[in-house]
Coordinates of C-alpha atoms in Angstrom, one line a residue:
X174 CA -7.6 28.3 -1.1
X175 CA -5.9 25.5 0.8
X176 CA -3.2 23.6 -1.1
X177 CA -4.3 20.1 -1.9
X178 CA -1.1 18.6 -3.3
X179 CA 2.6 18.6 -2.3
X180 CA 5.4 19.7 -4.5
X181 CA 6.3 16.2 -5.7
X182 CA 2.7 15.5 -6.7
X183 CA 2.4 18.9 -8.6
X184 CA 5.7 18.2 -10.5
X185 CA 4.5 14.8 -11.7
X186 CA 1.1 16.1 -12.6
X187 CA 2.8 18.8 -14.6
X188 CA 5.1 16.4 -16.5
X189 CA 2.1 14.1 -17.2
X190 CA 0.1 17.1 -18.4
X191 CA -2.9 16.6 -16.0
X192 CA -2.6 19.5 -13.6
X193 CA -6.1 20.9 -14.2
X194 CA -7.7 17.4 -14.1
X195 CA -5.9 16.6 -10.9
X196 CA -7.1 19.8 -9.2
X197 CA -10.7 18.8 -10.0
X198 CA -10.2 15.2 -8.7
X199 CA -8.4 16.5 -5.6
X200 CA -11.6 17.9 -4.4
X201 CA -12.6 14.4 -3.2
X202 CA -9.9 14.6 -0.5
X203 CA -11.5 15.3 2.9
X204 CA -10.3 15.7 6.5
X205 CA -13.2 13.7 8.0
X206 CA -14.5 10.2 7.6
X207 CA -18.1 10.1 6.1
X208 CA -20.6 7.8 8.0
X209 CA -20.6 5.5 4.9
X210 CA -16.9 5.2 5.0
X211 CA -16.9 4.6 8.8
X212 CA -19.3 1.7 8.3
X213 CA -17.0 0.3 5.5
X214 CA -13.9 0.5 7.9
X215 CA -15.8 -1.3 10.6
X216 CA -16.5 -4.2 8.4
X217 CA -13.1 -4.9 7.1
X218 CA -10.6 -7.6 8.4
X219 CA -7.4 -6.1 7.1
X220 CA -5.5 -2.8 6.6
X221 CA -2.2 -1.9 5.0
X222 CA -0.2 0.5 7.1
X223 CA 2.7 2.8 6.2
X224 CA 5.4 3.7 8.7
X225 CA 8.8 5.3 8.6
X226 CA 11.8 3.9 10.6
X227 CA 14.5 5.8 12.5
X228 CA 16.8 5.9 9.4
X229 CA 14.0 7.2 7.1
X230 CA 13.2 3.9 5.4
X231 CA 9.6 3.5 4.5
X232 CA 7.8 0.2 5.3
X233 CA 4.4 -1.3 4.3
X234 CA 2.9 -3.5 6.9
X235 CA -0.4 -5.3 7.2
X236 CA -2.6 -5.7 10.3
X237 CA -5.7 -8.0 10.4
X238 CA -8.5 -9.3 12.7
X239 CA -12.1 -10.2 12.8
X240 CA -14.3 -7.4 11.3
X241 CA -14.7 -4.8 14.0
X242 CA -11.0 -4.9 15.1
X243 CA -10.8 -1.5 13.1
X244 CA -13.3 1.1 14.1
X245 CA -13.9 4.7 13.2
X246 CA -14.6 6.0 16.7
X247 CA -15.5 9.5 15.3
X248 CA -15.2 11.4 12.0
X249 CA -11.5 12.2 12.6
X250 CA -10.2 9.1 14.4
X251 CA -9.7 5.4 13.6
X252 CA -8.9 2.8 16.3
X253 CA -6.9 -0.1 14.9
X254 CA -7.2 -2.9 17.6
X255 CA -4.3 -5.1 16.4
X256 CA -0.8 -5.2 17.5
X257 CA 2.0 -5.8 14.9
X258 CA 3.2 -9.3 14.6
X259 CA 6.6 -10.7 15.7
X260 CA 9.4 -9.1 13.6
X261 CA 7.3 -6.4 12.0
X262 CA 8.9 -2.9 12.5
X263 CA 5.5 -1.1 12.6
X264 CA 5.2 -0.4 16.3
X265 CA 8.7 0.8 16.8
X266 CA 8.5 3.0 13.7
X267 CA 5.3 4.7 14.9
X268 CA 6.8 5.4 18.2
X269 CA 9.7 7.1 16.5
X270 CA 7.7 8.9 13.7
X271 CA 3.9 9.2 14.1
X272 CA 3.3 9.8 10.3
X273 CA 1.0 7.0 9.1
X274 CA -0.8 6.0 6.0
X275 CA -3.8 3.5 6.2
X276 CA -5.2 1.7 3.1
X277 CA -8.4 -0.3 3.6
X278 CA -9.4 -2.6 0.7
X279 CA -12.2 -5.0 0.1
X280 CA -11.1 -7.3 -2.8
X281 CA -14.5 -8.8 -3.2
X282 CA -16.2 -5.5 -4.1
X283 CA -13.0 -3.7 -5.3
X284 CA -13.7 -0.9 -2.9
X285 CA -10.8 0.9 -1.2
X286 CA -10.1 4.0 0.9
X287 CA -7.1 5.8 2.3
X288 CA -6.8 7.5 5.7
X289 CA -3.5 9.4 6.2
X290 CA -2.5 11.3 9.2
X291 CA -0.8 10.9 12.7
X292 CA -0.6 7.7 14.8
X293 CA -1.0 7.4 18.6
X294 CA 0.3 4.1 19.9
X295 CA -1.7 2.7 22.8
X296 CA -0.2 0.7 25.8
X297 CA -1.7 -2.5 24.5
X298 CA 0.0 -2.2 21.1
X299 CA -3.1 -1.0 19.2
X300 CA -3.1 2.4 17.7
X301 CA -5.2 5.4 16.8
X302 CA -5.0 7.1 13.5
X303 CA -5.8 10.9 13.6
X304 CA -7.0 11.7 10.1
X305 CA -5.5 14.5 7.9
X306 CA -6.5 13.1 4.5
X307 CA -9.4 10.8 3.8
X308 CA -10.5 9.6 0.3
X309 CA -11.7 6.7 -1.8
X310 CA -10.1 5.3 -4.9
X311 CA -11.4 3.8 -8.2
X312 CA -11.7 0.0 -8.6
X313 CA -9.1 -0.3 -11.4
X314 CA -6.6 -3.1 -11.3
X315 CA -8.1 -4.8 -8.2
X316 CA -8.5 -8.6 -8.6
X317 CA -11.7 -9.9 -7.1
X318 CA -11.2 -12.3 -4.1
X319 CA -13.3 -13.6 -1.3
X320 CA -11.8 -13.5 2.1
X321 CA -12.1 -16.0 4.9
X322 CA -11.1 -15.2 8.6
X323 CA -9.4 -18.2 10.2
X324 CA -7.8 -18.6 13.6
X325 CA -4.7 -16.4 14.4
X326 CA -1.6 -18.4 13.7
X327 CA 0.9 -18.8 16.5
X328 CA 3.5 -16.0 16.4
X329 CA 6.8 -17.9 15.8
X330 CA 10.1 -15.9 15.4
X331 CA 11.4 -18.8 13.3
X332 CA 9.0 -17.9 10.6
X333 CA 10.6 -14.5 10.1
X334 CA 13.4 -14.3 7.5
X335 CA 15.5 -11.2 6.8
X336 CA 17.8 -10.8 3.7
X337 CA 19.4 -7.9 1.8
X338 CA 18.0 -9.2 -1.6
X339 CA 15.4 -11.6 -3.0
X340 CA 15.9 -15.3 -2.8
X341 CA 15.1 -17.5 -5.8
X342 CA 11.8 -18.5 -4.1
X343 CA 10.9 -14.9 -3.4
X344 CA 11.6 -14.0 -7.0
X345 CA 9.1 -16.6 -8.1
X346 CA 6.6 -15.3 -5.6
X347 CA 6.8 -11.8 -7.0
X348 CA 6.9 -13.0 -10.6
X349 CA 3.6 -14.8 -10.1
X350 CA 1.9 -11.9 -8.2
X351 CA -1.1 -9.9 -9.5
X352 CA -1.2 -7.5 -6.6
X353 CA 1.1 -5.6 -4.3
X354 CA 1.0 -2.5 -2.1
X355 CA 3.3 0.4 -2.1
X356 CA 4.2 2.7 0.8
X357 CA 5.6 6.3 0.2
X358 CA 6.2 9.4 2.3
X359 CA 6.7 13.1 1.7
X360 CA 9.0 15.0 4.0
X361 CA 6.2 17.5 4.9
X362 CA 3.1 15.8 3.5
X363 CA 3.2 12.6 5.5
X364 CA 2.8 8.9 4.6
X365 CA 0.6 7.2 2.1
X366 CA -0.3 3.6 1.1
X367 CA -1.5 2.6 -2.3
X368 CA -2.5 -0.6 -4.3
X369 CA -0.9 -1.8 -7.5
X370 CA -2.4 -4.6 -9.6
X371 CA -2.1 -6.3 -13.0
X372 CA -2.0 -9.7 -14.6
X373 CA 0.6 -12.1 -13.2
X374 CA 4.1 -11.1 -14.4
X375 CA 3.4 -7.3 -14.4
X376 CA 6.2 -6.9 -12.0
X377 CA 9.5 -7.6 -13.8
X378 CA 12.6 -8.8 -11.8
X379 CA 15.8 -7.4 -13.2
X380 CA 17.9 -9.0 -10.5
X381 CA 17.8 -10.0 -6.9
X382 CA 17.7 -6.3 -5.8
X383 CA 15.8 -4.6 -8.7
X384 CA 12.2 -4.6 -9.7
X385 CA 10.5 -2.7 -12.5
X386 CA 6.7 -2.3 -12.9
X387 CA 4.4 -0.3 -15.2
X388 CA 2.4 2.6 -14.0
X389 CA -1.0 2.5 -15.6
X390 CA -3.6 5.3 -16.1
X391 CA -5.1 6.2 -12.7
X392 CA -6.9 9.1 -10.9
X393 CA -4.2 11.5 -12.1
X394 CA -3.5 12.8 -8.6
X395 CA -0.2 10.9 -8.5
X396 CA 0.0 10.6 -4.7
X397 CA 2.5 7.8 -4.8
X398 CA 4.7 9.0 -7.7
X399 CA 4.7 12.5 -6.3
X400 CA 6.0 11.3 -3.0
X401 CA 8.6 9.2 -4.8
X402 CA 9.6 12.4 -6.8
X403 CA 10.3 14.2 -3.5
X404 CA 11.6 11.2 -1.5
X405 CA 12.6 8.0 -3.2
X406 CA 12.3 5.9 0.0
X407 CA 9.5 3.4 -0.4
X408 CA 8.2 0.1 0.9
X409 CA 6.4 -2.8 -0.9
X410 CA 4.2 -5.5 0.5
X411 CA 3.3 -8.8 -1.2
X412 CA 0.7 -11.1 0.2
X413 CA 0.5 -14.8 -0.3
X414 CA -3.3 -15.1 -0.5
X415 CA -3.2 -18.9 -0.1
X416 CA -1.1 -19.1 3.0
X417 CA -1.3 -15.7 4.7
X418 CA 2.5 -15.2 4.4
X419 CA 3.9 -11.7 3.7
X420 CA 6.9 -10.2 2.0
X421 CA 7.9 -6.7 2.9
X422 CA 10.6 -4.8 1.0
X423 CA 12.1 -1.4 1.8
X424 CA 14.3 0.5 -0.7
X425 CA 14.3 3.3 -3.1
X426 CA 12.0 4.0 -6.1
X427 CA 12.5 6.1 -9.2
X428 CA 10.2 7.1 -12.2
X429 CA 11.2 6.2 -15.7
X430 CA 9.9 8.5 -18.4
X431 CA 11.9 7.1 -21.3
X432 CA 9.4 6.3 -24.1
X433 CA 11.5 3.5 -25.5
X434 CA 11.6 1.6 -22.2
X435 CA 7.9 2.3 -21.5
X436 CA 6.8 0.9 -24.9
X437 CA 8.1 -2.5 -23.7
X438 CA 5.3 -2.8 -21.1
X439 CA 1.7 -3.2 -22.3
X440 CA -0.5 -0.4 -21.1
X441 CA 2.2 1.6 -19.3
X442 CA 2.3 5.3 -19.1
X443 CA 5.4 5.3 -17.1
X444 CA 7.6 2.8 -15.3
X445 CA 8.8 2.6 -11.7
X446 CA 12.3 1.1 -11.0
X447 CA 12.8 -0.1 -7.4
X448 CA 16.1 -0.9 -5.7
X449 CA 15.7 -3.3 -2.7
X450 CA 17.6 -2.5 0.6
X451 CA 16.0 -5.0 3.0
X452 CA 13.7 -8.0 2.7
X453 CA 11.4 -9.2 5.5
X454 CA 9.4 -12.5 4.9
X455 CA 7.0 -13.8 7.5
X456 CA 5.5 -17.2 7.1
X457 CA 1.8 -17.7 7.7
X458 CA 1.5 -14.3 9.3
X459 CA -2.2 -13.5 8.7
X460 CA -5.4 -15.0 10.0
X461 CA -6.9 -14.6 6.5
X462 CA -7.1 -16.6 3.3
X463 CA -8.5 -15.5 0.0
X464 CA -10.2 -17.3 -2.9
X465 CA -9.5 -15.9 -6.3
X466 CA -12.6 -14.9 -8.4
X467 CA -11.6 -12.8 -11.4
X468 CA -8.9 -10.4 -12.7
X469 CA -9.8 -6.8 -13.1
X470 CA -11.3 -5.9 -16.4
X471 CA -9.0 -2.9 -16.5
X472 CA -5.8 -4.9 -16.6
X473 CA -3.9 -4.4 -19.8

């Protein structure tokens, strides 16, 4: 029987006491993209992409375009017809390391799916994703938003800001966020992107280089935490849904199992502490804007 999970995932599942349940849920992971999933991909204007730079740092990026810019060309391959924006390390990372994770999410319906595998960068800056793992996720903790595709903003290097820690403005951005994305990678298992959501304030800011957030009950596969257990390098992505600006962080994550600390966070089963190494803010990066509709009924 082929092994579904990597050693980090198995270790976290065991500590959480859900190994048997995870094994059953893991049967949903496929190597091919179902026709219904192919249609879903083709209709979306955005995807979160995980890549790894030459120093092993993990990054979460976002690519966007009119529906159709991303296409499942067959049951094992996705073509993403968008080149990374100015300042984003995505293209250079994929040329150095083809491991890639793709998360496609539709906020309005709270549907999402992951396609993890190997990237093949094209001469025009677009790229192919050759699938190794394909699976959907539940709708928990996704805030409903309606998306509008506007014209692509001009790519201006002056809109790109790099720091080693969070500015006061960036801390306020994160403190008011109800959504972010996390990128992780296993040394042998490849890259993966996941979604995290909660009510505004669910991400706590300890200082300009440290974040803490609760880990709520999920599908029990622990893809993200399993990767972190094996490799602490992780990337975060925050979107400004009103302006299309993005905030990308890369650093190291660790899992907190201490019951006393966990009890301070409503609904938490574990906590994740994150130490920031680099910050990349890009103003008005995306050709998308979202209108908020409702918080997830699963938010604690």
